[in-house]
Structures are given as structure tokens and as C-alpha cells.
Coordinates of C-alpha atoms (C1' of nucleotides) in Angstrom, one line a residue:
Chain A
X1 CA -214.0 -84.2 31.3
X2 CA -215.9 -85.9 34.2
X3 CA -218.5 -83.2 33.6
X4 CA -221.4 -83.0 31.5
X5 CA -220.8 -80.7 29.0
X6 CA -223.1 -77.4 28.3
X7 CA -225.0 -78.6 24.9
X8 CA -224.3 -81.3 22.9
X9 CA -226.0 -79.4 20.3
X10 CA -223.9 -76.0 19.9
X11 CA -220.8 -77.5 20.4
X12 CA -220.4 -80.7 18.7
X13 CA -221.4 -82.1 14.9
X14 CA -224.1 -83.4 14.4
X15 CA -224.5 -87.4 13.5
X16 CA -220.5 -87.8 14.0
X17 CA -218.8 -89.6 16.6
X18 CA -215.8 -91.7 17.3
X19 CA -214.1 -94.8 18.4
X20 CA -211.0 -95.8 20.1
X21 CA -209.4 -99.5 20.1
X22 CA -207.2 -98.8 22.7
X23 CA -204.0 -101.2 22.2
X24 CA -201.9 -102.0 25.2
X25 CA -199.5 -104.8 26.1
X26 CA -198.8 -106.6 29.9
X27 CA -198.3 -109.3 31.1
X28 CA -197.1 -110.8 27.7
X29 CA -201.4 -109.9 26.8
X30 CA -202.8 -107.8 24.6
X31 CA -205.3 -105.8 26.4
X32 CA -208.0 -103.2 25.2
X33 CA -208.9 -100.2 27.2
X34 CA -212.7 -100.3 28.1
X35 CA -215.3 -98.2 30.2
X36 CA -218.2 -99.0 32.2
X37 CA -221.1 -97.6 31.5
X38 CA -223.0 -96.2 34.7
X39 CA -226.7 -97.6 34.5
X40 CA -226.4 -100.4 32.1
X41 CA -223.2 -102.0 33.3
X42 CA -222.3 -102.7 29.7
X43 CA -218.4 -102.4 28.4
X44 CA -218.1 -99.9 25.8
X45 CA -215.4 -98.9 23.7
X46 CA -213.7 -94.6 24.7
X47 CA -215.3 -92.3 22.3
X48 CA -216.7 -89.5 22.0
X49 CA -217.4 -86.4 19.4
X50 CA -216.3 -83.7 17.0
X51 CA -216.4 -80.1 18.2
X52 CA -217.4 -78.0 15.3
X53 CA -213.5 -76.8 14.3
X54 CA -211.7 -80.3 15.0
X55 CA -210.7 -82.8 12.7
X56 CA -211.3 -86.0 13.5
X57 CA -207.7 -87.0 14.6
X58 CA -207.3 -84.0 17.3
X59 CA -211.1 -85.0 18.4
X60 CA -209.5 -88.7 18.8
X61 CA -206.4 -87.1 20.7
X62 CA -208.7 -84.9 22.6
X63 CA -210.5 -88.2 24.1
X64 CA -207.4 -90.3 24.2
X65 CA -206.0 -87.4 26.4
X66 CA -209.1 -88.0 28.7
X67 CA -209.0 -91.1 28.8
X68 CA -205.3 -92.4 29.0
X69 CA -203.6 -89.0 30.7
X70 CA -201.2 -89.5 27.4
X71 CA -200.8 -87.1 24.6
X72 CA -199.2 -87.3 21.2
X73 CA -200.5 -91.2 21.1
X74 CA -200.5 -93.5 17.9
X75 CA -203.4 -93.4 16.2
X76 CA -204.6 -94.6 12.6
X77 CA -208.2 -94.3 11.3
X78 CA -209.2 -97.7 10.0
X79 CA -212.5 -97.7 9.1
X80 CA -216.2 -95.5 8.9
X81 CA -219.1 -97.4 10.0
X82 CA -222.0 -96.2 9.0
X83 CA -224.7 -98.5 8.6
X84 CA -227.9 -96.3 9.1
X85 CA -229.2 -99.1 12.3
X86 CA -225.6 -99.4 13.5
X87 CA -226.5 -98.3 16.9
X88 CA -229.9 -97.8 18.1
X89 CA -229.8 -96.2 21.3
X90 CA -231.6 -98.4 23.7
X91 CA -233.9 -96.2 26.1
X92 CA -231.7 -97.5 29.0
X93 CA -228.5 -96.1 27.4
X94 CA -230.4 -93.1 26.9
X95 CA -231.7 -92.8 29.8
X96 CA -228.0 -93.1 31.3
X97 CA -226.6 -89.9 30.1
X98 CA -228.6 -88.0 32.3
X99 CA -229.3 -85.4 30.4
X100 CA -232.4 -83.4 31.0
X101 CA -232.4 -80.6 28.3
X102 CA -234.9 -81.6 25.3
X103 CA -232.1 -80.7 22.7
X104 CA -230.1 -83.1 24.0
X105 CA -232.4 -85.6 24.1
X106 CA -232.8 -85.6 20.6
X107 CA -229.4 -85.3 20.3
X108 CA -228.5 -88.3 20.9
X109 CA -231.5 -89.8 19.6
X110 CA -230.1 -89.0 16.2
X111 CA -228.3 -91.6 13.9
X112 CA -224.6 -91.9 14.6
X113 CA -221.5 -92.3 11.9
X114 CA -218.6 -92.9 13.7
X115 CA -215.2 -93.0 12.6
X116 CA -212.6 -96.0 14.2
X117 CA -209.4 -95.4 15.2
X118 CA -207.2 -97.7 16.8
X119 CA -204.3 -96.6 19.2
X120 CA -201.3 -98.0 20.4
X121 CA -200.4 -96.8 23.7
X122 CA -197.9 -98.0 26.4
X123 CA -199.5 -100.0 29.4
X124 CA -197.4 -98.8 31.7
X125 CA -197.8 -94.9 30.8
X126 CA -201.3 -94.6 30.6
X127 CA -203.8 -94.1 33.7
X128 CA -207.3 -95.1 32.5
X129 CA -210.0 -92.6 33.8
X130 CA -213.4 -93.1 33.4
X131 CA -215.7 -90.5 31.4
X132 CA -218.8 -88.7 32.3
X133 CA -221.2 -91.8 31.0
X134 CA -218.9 -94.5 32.7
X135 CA -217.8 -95.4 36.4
X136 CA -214.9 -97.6 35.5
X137 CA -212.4 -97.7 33.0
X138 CA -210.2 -100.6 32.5
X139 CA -207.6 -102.6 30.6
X140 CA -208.9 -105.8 29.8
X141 CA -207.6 -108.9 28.1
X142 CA -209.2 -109.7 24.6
X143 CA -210.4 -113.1 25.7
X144 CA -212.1 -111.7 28.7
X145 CA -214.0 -108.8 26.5
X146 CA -217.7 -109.8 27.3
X147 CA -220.8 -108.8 25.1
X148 CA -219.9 -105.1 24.3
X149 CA -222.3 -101.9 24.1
X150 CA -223.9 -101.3 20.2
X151 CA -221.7 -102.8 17.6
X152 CA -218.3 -101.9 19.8
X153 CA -217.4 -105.7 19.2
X154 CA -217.3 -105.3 15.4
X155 CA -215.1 -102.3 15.8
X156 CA -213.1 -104.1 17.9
X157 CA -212.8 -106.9 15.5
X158 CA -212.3 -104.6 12.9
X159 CA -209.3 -103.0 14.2
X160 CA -207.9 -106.1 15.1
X161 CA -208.3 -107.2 11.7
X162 CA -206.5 -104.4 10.7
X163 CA -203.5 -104.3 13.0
X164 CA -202.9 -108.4 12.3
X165 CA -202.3 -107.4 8.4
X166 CA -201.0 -104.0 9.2
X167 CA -197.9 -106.5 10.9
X168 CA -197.4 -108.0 7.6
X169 CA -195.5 -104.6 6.1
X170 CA -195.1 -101.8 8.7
X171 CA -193.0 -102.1 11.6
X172 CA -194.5 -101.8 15.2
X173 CA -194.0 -101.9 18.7
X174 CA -192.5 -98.3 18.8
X175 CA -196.0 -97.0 20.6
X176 CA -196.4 -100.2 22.5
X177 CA -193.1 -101.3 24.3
X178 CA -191.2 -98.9 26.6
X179 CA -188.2 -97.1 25.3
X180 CA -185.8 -100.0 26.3
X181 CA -186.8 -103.5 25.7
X182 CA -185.5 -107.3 25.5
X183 CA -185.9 -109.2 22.1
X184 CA -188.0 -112.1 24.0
X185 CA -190.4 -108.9 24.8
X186 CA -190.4 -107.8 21.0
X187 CA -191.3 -111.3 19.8
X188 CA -194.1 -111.7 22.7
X189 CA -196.0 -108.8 21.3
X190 CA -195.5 -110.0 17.9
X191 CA -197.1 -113.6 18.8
X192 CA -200.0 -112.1 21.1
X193 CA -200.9 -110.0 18.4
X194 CA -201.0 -112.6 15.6
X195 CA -201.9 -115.6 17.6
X196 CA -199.3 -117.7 17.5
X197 CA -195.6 -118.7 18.2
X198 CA -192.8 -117.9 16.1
X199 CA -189.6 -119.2 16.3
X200 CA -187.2 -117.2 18.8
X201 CA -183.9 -117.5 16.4
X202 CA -185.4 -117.0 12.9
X203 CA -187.7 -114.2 14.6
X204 CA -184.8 -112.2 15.9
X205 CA -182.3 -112.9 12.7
X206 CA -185.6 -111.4 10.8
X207 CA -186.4 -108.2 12.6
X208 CA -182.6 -107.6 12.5
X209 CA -182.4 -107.8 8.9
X210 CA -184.7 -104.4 8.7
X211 CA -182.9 -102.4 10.7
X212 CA -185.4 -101.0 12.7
X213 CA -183.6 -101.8 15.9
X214 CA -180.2 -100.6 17.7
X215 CA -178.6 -103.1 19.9
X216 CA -177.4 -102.0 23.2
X217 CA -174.5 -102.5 25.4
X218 CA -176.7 -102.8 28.5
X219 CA -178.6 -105.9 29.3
X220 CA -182.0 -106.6 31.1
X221 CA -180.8 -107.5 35.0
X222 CA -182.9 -108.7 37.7
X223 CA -185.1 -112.1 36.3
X224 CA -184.2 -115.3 36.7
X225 CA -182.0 -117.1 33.6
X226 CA -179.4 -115.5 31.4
X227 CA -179.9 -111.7 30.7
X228 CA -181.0 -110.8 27.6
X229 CA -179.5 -107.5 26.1
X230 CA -181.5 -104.4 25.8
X231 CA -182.8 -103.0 22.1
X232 CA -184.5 -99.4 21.3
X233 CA -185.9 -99.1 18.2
X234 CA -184.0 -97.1 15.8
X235 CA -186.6 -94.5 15.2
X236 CA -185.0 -92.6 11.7
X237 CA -185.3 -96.3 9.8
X238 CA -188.2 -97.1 12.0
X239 CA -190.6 -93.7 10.3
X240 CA -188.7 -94.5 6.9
X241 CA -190.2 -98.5 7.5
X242 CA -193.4 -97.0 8.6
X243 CA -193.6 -95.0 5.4
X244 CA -192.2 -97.7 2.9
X245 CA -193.4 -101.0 4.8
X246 CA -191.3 -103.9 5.3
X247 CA -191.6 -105.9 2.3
X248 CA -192.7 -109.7 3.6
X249 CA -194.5 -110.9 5.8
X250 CA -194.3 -113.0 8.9
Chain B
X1 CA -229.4 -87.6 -11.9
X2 CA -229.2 -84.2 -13.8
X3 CA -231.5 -82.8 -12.1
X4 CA -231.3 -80.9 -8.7
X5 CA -232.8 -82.2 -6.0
X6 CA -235.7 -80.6 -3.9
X7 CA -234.1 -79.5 -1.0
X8 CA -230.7 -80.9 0.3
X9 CA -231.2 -80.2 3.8
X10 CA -234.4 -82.4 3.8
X11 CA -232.6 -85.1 1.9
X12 CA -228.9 -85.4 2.8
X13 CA -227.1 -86.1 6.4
X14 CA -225.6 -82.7 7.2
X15 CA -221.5 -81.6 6.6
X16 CA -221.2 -85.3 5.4
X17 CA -219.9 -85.8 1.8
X18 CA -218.4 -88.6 -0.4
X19 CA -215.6 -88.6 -3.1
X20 CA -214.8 -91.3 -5.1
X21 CA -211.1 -91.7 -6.9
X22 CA -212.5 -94.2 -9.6
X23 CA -209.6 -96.0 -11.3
X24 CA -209.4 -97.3 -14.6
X25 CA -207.2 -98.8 -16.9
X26 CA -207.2 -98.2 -21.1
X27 CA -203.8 -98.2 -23.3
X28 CA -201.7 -99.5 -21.1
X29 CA -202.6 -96.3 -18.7
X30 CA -204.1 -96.0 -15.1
X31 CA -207.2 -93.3 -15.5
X32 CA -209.3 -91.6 -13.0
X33 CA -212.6 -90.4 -13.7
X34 CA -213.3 -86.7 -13.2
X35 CA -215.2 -84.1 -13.8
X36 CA -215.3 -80.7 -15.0
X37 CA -217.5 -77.9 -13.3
X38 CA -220.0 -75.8 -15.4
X39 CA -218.9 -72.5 -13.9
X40 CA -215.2 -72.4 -12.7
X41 CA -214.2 -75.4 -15.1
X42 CA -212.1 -76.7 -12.3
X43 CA -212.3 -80.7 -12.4
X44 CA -212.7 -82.3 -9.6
X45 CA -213.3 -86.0 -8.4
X46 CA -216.9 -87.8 -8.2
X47 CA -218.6 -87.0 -5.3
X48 CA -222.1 -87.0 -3.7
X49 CA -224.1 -86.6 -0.2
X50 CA -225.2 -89.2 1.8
X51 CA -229.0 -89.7 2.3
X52 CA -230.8 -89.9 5.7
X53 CA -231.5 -94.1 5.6
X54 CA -227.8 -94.7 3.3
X55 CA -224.7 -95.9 4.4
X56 CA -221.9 -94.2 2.7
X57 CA -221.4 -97.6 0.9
X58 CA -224.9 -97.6 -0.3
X59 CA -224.4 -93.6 -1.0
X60 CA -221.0 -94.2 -3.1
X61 CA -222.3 -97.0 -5.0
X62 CA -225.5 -94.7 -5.7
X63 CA -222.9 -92.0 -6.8
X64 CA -220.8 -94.2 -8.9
X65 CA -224.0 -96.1 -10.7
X66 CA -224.9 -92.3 -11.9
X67 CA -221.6 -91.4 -13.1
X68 CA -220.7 -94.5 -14.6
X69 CA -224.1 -96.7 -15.7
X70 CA -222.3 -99.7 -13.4
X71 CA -223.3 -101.6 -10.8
X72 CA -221.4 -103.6 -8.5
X73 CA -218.1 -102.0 -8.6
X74 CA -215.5 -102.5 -6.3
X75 CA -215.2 -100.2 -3.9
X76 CA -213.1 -99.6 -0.8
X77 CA -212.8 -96.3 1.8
X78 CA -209.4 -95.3 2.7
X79 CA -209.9 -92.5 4.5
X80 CA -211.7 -89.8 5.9
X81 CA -210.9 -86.5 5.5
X82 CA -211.8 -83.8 8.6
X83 CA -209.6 -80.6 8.5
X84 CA -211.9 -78.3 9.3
X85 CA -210.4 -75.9 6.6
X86 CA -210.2 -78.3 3.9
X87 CA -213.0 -77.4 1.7
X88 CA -213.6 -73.5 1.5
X89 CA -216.2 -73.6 -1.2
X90 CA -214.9 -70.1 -2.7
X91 CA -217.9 -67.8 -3.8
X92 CA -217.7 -69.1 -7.6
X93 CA -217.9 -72.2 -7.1
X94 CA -220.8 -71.9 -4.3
X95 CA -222.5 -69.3 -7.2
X96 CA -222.1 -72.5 -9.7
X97 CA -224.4 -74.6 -7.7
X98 CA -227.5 -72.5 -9.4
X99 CA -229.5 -72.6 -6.0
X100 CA -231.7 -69.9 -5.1
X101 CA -233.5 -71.0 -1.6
X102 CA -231.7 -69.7 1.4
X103 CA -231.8 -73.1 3.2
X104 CA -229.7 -74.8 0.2
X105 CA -227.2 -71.7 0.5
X106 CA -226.4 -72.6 3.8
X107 CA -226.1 -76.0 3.5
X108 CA -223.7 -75.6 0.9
X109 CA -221.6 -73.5 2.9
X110 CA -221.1 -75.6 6.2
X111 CA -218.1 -77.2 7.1
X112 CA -217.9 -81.3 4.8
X113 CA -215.7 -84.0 6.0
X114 CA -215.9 -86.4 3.7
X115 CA -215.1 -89.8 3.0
X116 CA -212.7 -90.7 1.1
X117 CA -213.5 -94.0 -1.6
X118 CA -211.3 -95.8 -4.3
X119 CA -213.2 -98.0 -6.6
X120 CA -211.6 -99.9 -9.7
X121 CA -213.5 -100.5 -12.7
X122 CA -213.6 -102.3 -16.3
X123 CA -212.4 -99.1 -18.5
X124 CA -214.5 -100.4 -21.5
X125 CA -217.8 -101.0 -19.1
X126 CA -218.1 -97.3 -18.3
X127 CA -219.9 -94.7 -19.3
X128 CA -218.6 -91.6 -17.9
X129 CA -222.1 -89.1 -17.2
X130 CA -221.6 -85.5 -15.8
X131 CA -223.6 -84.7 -13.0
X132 CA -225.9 -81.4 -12.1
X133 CA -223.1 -79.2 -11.2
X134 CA -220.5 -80.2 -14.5
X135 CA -220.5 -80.3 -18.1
X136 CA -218.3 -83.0 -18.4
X137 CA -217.2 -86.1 -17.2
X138 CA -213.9 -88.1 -18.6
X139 CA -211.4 -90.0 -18.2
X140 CA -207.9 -88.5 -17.6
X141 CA -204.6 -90.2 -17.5
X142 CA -202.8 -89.3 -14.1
X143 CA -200.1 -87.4 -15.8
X144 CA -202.6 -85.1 -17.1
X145 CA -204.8 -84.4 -14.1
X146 CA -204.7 -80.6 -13.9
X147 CA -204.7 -78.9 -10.2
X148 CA -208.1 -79.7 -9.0
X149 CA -211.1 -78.6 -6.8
X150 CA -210.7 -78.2 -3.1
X151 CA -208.6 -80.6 -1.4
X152 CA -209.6 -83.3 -4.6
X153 CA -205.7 -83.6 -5.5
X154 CA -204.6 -84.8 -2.4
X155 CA -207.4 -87.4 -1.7
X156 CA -206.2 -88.8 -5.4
X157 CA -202.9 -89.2 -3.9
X158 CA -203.7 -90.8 -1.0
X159 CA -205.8 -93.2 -3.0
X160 CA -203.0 -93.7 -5.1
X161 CA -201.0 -94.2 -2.7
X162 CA -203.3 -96.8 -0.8
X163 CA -203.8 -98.2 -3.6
X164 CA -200.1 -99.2 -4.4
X165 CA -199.6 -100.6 -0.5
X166 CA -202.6 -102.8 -1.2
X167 CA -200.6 -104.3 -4.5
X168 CA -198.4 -105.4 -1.9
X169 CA -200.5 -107.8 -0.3
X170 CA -203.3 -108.3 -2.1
X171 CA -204.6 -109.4 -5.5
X172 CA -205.7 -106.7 -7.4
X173 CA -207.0 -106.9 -11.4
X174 CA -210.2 -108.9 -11.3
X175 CA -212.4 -105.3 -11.3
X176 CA -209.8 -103.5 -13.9
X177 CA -209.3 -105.7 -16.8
X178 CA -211.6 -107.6 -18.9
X179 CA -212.5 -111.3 -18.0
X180 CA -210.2 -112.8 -20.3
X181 CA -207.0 -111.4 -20.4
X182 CA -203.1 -112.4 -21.3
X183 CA -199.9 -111.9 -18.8
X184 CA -198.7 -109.1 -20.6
X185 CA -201.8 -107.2 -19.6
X186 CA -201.5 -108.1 -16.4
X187 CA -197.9 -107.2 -16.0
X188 CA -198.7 -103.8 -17.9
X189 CA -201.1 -103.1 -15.3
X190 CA -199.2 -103.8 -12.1
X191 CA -196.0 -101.6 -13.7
X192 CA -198.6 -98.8 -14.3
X193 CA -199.7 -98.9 -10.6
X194 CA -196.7 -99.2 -9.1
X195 CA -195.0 -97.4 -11.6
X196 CA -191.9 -99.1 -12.5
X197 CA -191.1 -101.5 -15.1
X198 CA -191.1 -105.7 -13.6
X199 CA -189.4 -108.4 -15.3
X200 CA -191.6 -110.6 -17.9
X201 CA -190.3 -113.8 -16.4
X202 CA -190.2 -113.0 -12.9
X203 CA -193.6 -111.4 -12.7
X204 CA -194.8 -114.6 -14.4
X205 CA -193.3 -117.0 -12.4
X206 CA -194.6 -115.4 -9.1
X207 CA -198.1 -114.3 -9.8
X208 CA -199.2 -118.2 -10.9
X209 CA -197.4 -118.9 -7.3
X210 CA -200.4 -116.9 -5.6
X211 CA -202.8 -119.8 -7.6
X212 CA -205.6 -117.1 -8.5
X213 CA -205.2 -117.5 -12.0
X214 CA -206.6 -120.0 -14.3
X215 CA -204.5 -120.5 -17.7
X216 CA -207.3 -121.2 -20.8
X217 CA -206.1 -123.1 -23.6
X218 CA -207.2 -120.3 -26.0
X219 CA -204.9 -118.1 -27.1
X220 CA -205.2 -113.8 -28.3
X221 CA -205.1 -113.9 -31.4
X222 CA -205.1 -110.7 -34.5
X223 CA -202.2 -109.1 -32.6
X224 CA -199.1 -108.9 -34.5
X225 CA -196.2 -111.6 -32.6
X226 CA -196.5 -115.0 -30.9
X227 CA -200.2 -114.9 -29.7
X228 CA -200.3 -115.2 -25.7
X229 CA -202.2 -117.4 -23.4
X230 CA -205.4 -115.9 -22.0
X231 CA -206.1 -116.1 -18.1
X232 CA -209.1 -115.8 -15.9
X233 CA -208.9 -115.2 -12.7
X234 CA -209.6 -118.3 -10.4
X235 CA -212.9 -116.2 -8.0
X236 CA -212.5 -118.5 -5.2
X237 CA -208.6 -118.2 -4.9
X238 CA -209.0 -114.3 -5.2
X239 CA -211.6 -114.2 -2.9
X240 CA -209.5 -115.9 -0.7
X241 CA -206.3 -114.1 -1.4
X242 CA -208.5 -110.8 -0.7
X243 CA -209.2 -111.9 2.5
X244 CA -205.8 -113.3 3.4
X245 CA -203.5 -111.4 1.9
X246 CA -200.6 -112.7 -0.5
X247 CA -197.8 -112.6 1.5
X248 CA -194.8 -111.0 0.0
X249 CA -194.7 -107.9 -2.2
X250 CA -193.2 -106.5 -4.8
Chain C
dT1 C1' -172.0 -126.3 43.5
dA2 C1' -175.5 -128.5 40.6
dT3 C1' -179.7 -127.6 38.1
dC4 C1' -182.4 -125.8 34.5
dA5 C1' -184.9 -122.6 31.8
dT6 C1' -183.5 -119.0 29.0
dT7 C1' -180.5 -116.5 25.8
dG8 C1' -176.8 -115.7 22.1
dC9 C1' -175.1 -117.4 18.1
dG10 C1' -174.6 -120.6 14.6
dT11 C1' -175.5 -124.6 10.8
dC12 C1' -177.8 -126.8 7.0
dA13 C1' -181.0 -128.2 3.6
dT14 C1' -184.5 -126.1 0.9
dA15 C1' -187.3 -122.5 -1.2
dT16 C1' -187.4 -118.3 -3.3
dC17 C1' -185.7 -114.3 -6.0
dG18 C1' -183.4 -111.7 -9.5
dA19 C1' -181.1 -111.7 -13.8
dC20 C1' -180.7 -113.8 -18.0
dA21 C1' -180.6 -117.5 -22.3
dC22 C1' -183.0 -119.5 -26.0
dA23 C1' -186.4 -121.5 -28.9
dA24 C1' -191.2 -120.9 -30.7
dT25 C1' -194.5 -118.0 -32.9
dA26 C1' -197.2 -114.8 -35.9
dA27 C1' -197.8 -110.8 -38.5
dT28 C1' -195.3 -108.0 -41.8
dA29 C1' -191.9 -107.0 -45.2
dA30 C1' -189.0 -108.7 -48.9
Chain D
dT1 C1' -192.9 -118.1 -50.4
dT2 C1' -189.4 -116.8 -47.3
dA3 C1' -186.9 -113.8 -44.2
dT4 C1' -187.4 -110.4 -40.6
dT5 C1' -188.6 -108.9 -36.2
dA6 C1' -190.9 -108.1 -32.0
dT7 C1' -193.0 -110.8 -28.7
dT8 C1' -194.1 -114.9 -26.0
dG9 C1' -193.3 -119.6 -23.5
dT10 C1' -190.1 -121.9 -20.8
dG11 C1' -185.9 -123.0 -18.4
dT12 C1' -181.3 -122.2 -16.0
dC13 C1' -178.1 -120.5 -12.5
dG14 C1' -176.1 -118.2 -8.7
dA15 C1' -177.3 -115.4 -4.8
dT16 C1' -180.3 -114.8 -1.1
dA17 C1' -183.8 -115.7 2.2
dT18 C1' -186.3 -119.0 5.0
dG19 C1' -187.5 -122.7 8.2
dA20 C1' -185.9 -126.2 11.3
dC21 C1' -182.8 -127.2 14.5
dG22 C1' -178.0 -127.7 17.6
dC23 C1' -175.2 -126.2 21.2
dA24 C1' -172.7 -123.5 24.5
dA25 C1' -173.1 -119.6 27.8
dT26 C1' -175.6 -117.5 31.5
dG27 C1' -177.7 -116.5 36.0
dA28 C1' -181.0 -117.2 39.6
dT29 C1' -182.6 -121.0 42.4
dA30 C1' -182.3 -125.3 44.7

DNA sequence: TATCATTGCGTCATATCGACACAATAATAA
DNA sequence: TTATTATTGTGTCGATATGACGCAATGATA
């Protein structure tokens, strides 16, 4: 969807849109996926709207699928915002979508409601492709998120917020961590994402104990030091976790 | 607000809708509010529209002030709900709405997603008021809600169900019981929530861990039986636990 | 072959949890 | 007035979980 499409008007809902907080993890970082927006140069969060017979979830999909290349992605609604001077439009962002047709104008003119979803997606999987309003579209490290388009940071904050406590009772790192992974790369994601260290031993004897993971044979060859051995994520405990939470926290 | 508005299409954002699973709690039960509809008395769950200068936060609390006579009541949205099929108003109930002007008929019959909202409140402060489209509004114990309108069943059930994660992690009781209360209450309300009987002791010993509670000297007394101690909850500790989560669960 | 950061696996004192005992109390019945 | 009885306040005890840390094995690099 590089191309503008027909009317805004016929084929989407009015007043609805979305947004995406884009989770990946590299380079032992957690990094958010972000556009570009053509005229102003300001970083935005991927969103986008409702066609009139999608839900909100396949409309989320539906972008994520532009954006990313991936489908069947984990995503979770966290939160409405809806506060009726969220987002002003400044004449310059309108004036960016290039869009010529009075009905559209006033299309976007209108107040917005947008629903947040956060994904989890992995790095290595997904090829970031700008939209029709944007000319780049990038991972980007949360401390290196500058000032962001309307009240993207909030969301972004938001979603953070969310995914920090979400770590206290549901397992994760199924959607962000390829197939095959070392326990020093399990408990990286866990301290990027909360912000701190946590003991290797007592970390490992812990995730154990929930039986989310199956221990391989193989180990991880190639880097420097003693090989670590390989884990996958057992996924029938890992849904029934997901479902029933963890019980504790970190 | 018994009466119908002037024109819903001048008033309310359009396919955008609000229900409300309002929780109570009175004889040791967990109650939800609901309502029963003048023509096909099906009950259904509180619910409104959201004006063209609200948030739905503004719009629920609007909602809940006319179906209740309360102010400030905790609220929380937990999710919103988009299927594009979910809400065939059937010709009955779209006949019950009493509307005559054609643009009213329409409006009724687009497509709602609506936002999903959970709000706990002091059983004995309420005072349940039917709205335009219902005859009656009551409490009901949730092992007698009958089948109910549209998709209302399964947005109880997710609130429910959101609402028993939450118990996990975070304090919960301040907006259902009276200010002064005894542990037995307490406990009575966290088994009917969860539903599942806690040890007296136990529950005790690890609620004053979490420090929101303040033990008064005065005692309940007219009961039959050793007269308990009455608690308050300590705001600034709950406040804090709110934010922060309790760590642990049940 | 030595070095050294990293990994696997373990120990130990302490805190917490679940199950239960027992005395104190307050209305009611005898 | 006293005994009864259900309920409440408080404490114990063993099992389990948690946090802090030790030490040997490993594997690329010097």
C-alpha cells in the first residue's frame, strides 16, 4: 500500500484509526518500529484505519502486513485514546497527505479515536517498508526515539507501561526471539524490557520452574567463551501460561 | 435522561458505542447492573453513545452518573469490541427504540464497535435508574444473569475475566466495599471474585503484607460472635499499589 | 599453552507459603 | 447466670521459594 487509496471516505470508518507499538529485539535493544513522515520529517508511530467490514485486529494485521512483510503477528489491544484534542492535525501534516479531493480533506480533518495495539515481532523476520505518508521506515532504539508526531509518545509510553506489568504474569518472548535461542538471550530481553539486571542463576532456575521452555541437545556454536545450550519455548505450556499467567513476579 | 434525545446523528460520534459491566458487591455476592428492555425484555448491560466533544471516559462516566446517581466511580476499559457482525440489532429490538425520523433509523442500524468498560461501585451508594429504552434497571447476581442482548454476555465475561487477572496484581476493594469494613468482608469479597474459597489466616497474613490497610481500634459490633476489627484502606499505599502492582498473586 | 569472560550447576541462609492449633469473644440458648 | 457455639485474633511448623553467592568447565583469543 504505497498508493494512495481511492477515498478515504467510502472505504474506511469514520473518526477510527489505529496504532501500532512495534516491539522488536537486536543487538540485546529493544527497538520500536517507526516511519518518517514525508513533509514534516516527524517520526510517527505505523497506523492506519478500519475498512468498513474489519474489526479492529485484522485492520491492525492488515497494516502490520504492510509494514513488517509478516503475517499472523502478536498483537494485543491495550488501550483507546480518545481524548477529543488528542491530535489536531497540524496544517503541515495535512498538507502532507497529498490529497486533493475535498472529501478527503475533511476527512482527515475530523477528530480521530484510535485504538493501541502493541506487537511483538521478530527483528530479524520483519522488513520495514515505508507507507504512502512516509519515506522511511525504521527500527529504532527507545532511547534514540526523538519528539514523536501527535501524542505517538504517550502511546508509546503506554504500551510500554503495559508490556513491563504484562512480564509480571504471562510468559513472553515467543513472538520476539527466533525459534532457537540461548538462556543469556532470554534473560537479555527480559532486562531490556524491564530496565534492569537480573541475576543469571536465579533468572534461569526461575523461568525453568514454569515450564515454558524445552531444553535442547544442541548448543549455540561460533562466539567466543563456553557455548551455551539452545532452548525453544515449549509452546502447549507456553498458550496454557499465556492463558493462566505465571503467578509471581520478577 | 428518560428522555430521547433530539437527533442522534447530530449529537453522537457515529458506529461508536459504550457498555459498561458495573460491578457490585451485596450479601456476600458479586452483582452486575443491568437492564431490562421495554419491548423484547431482553437485559442487557449499561451502555451509551459518545458525544462529539467527550472522551469515552467522560461519555461512560456520563452513562454511569444516569444509571446509578454516582459520581466518581472507578472505571477502567478493557477492551474494545470490533467484529463487524457482533451487534445485529434484530428488527424488534431496532422497533423498541420508538424513533420515527428516518435519520435516527439509520443511525441505529450502522455497524457499533464499542468499548468495552468495568467500573466497581459501593452496592449500597447506588441507585439503579432505567434508561429511555428499558423499564428496568437491577442488580443481578452472576449466577442469575439470563442470556443477554447482542454480544452483552460475552463482554461480561471478559470483564470478568479481566477483572480476576487484575486481583492478581493489584489492590482491588477500595470502590466495592464501604469505608470501614472487617477482614472477613474483605476475604468474602476476593473468594467471590475469584471464586474459590482462601484460607482465613493466610489471606490475613498476606493482604496486611501489601501495607494498604489501616487496622482501627474500633471494632463491628451487633453481629452475633467475637466482633472483628474494622479496616480502612491506607489511600496513599493503594494508590501506590495501583500504580505498581502487588507483586505476587493468589 | 595460558588467559579470561562466559556458562552450567550447585550451596546456604532467609523469607514466604500453605495447613493447621488454640485461646478469646459475643450473642443466644439453657 | 451460665453453657453453648460459631466466629475471630494470633501463633506455630514444615515445606517451598527466593536472593546472594561459589566454583569448576568451556572455548575462542592471546
Amino acid at each position: 500500500m504505497n498508493q494512495k487509496p481511492d477515498s478515504y471516505q467510502e472505504m474506511f470508518l469514520n473518526h477510527l484509526s489505529l496504532d501500532c507499538v512495534v516491539f522488536g529485539f537486536h543487538d540485546s535493544q529493544l527497538k520500536v518500529l517507526l516511519l518518517r513522515m514525508k513533509k514534516t520529517r516527524e517520526w510517527a508511530l505505523p497506523g492506519g484505519f478500519v475498512k468498513k467490514d474489519e474489526s479492529f485486529e485484522v485492520a491492525a494485521s492488515r497494516v502490520l502486513k504492510e509494514r513488517t512483510g509478516l503475517g499472523d503477528i502478536f498483537l494485543k489491544q491495550f488501550k483507546v485514546f480518545s481524548e477529543p484534542l488528542r491530535a489536531k492535525w497540524n496544517p503541515a501534516v495535512r498538507d502532507l497527505v497529498g490529497i486533493k479531493a475535498d472529501t478527503d480533506l475533511e476527512w482527515f480533518d475530523q477528530r480521530f479515536i484510535s485504538v493501541g495495539f502493541y506487537a511483538l515481532v521478530d527483528f530479524s523476520m520483519a522488513e520495514p517498508t515505508a507507507d504512502f505518508f512516509s519515506d522511511l521506515c525504521s527500527w529504532k532504539s527507545l532511547d534514540e526515539v526523538d519528539p514523536l508526531m501527535l501524542d505517538h509518545m504517550q502511546i508509546l509510553n503506554k504500551a510500554l507501561e503495559t508490556l513491563r506489568l504484562q512480564l509480571n504474569y504471562q510468559p513472553i518472548g515467543y513472538n520476539l526471539l527466533p525459534d532457537k535461542f540461548t538462556m543469556p538471550e532470554l534473560q537479555k530481553l527480559y532486562e531490556t524490557i524491564l530496565g534492569k539486571e537480573l541475576d543469571r542463576r536465579n533468572f534461569q532456575r526461575r523461568i525453568l520452574s514454569y515450564g515454558i521452555l524445552n531444553k535442547l541437545k544442541e548448543r549455540k556454536t561460533g562466539g567466543a567463551h563456553k557455548s551455551p545450550f539452545l532452548y525453544e519455548f515449549n509452546l502447549e505450556n507456553y498458550e496454557k501460561a499465556l492463558k493462566n499467567g505465571l503467578y509471581g513476579g520478577w
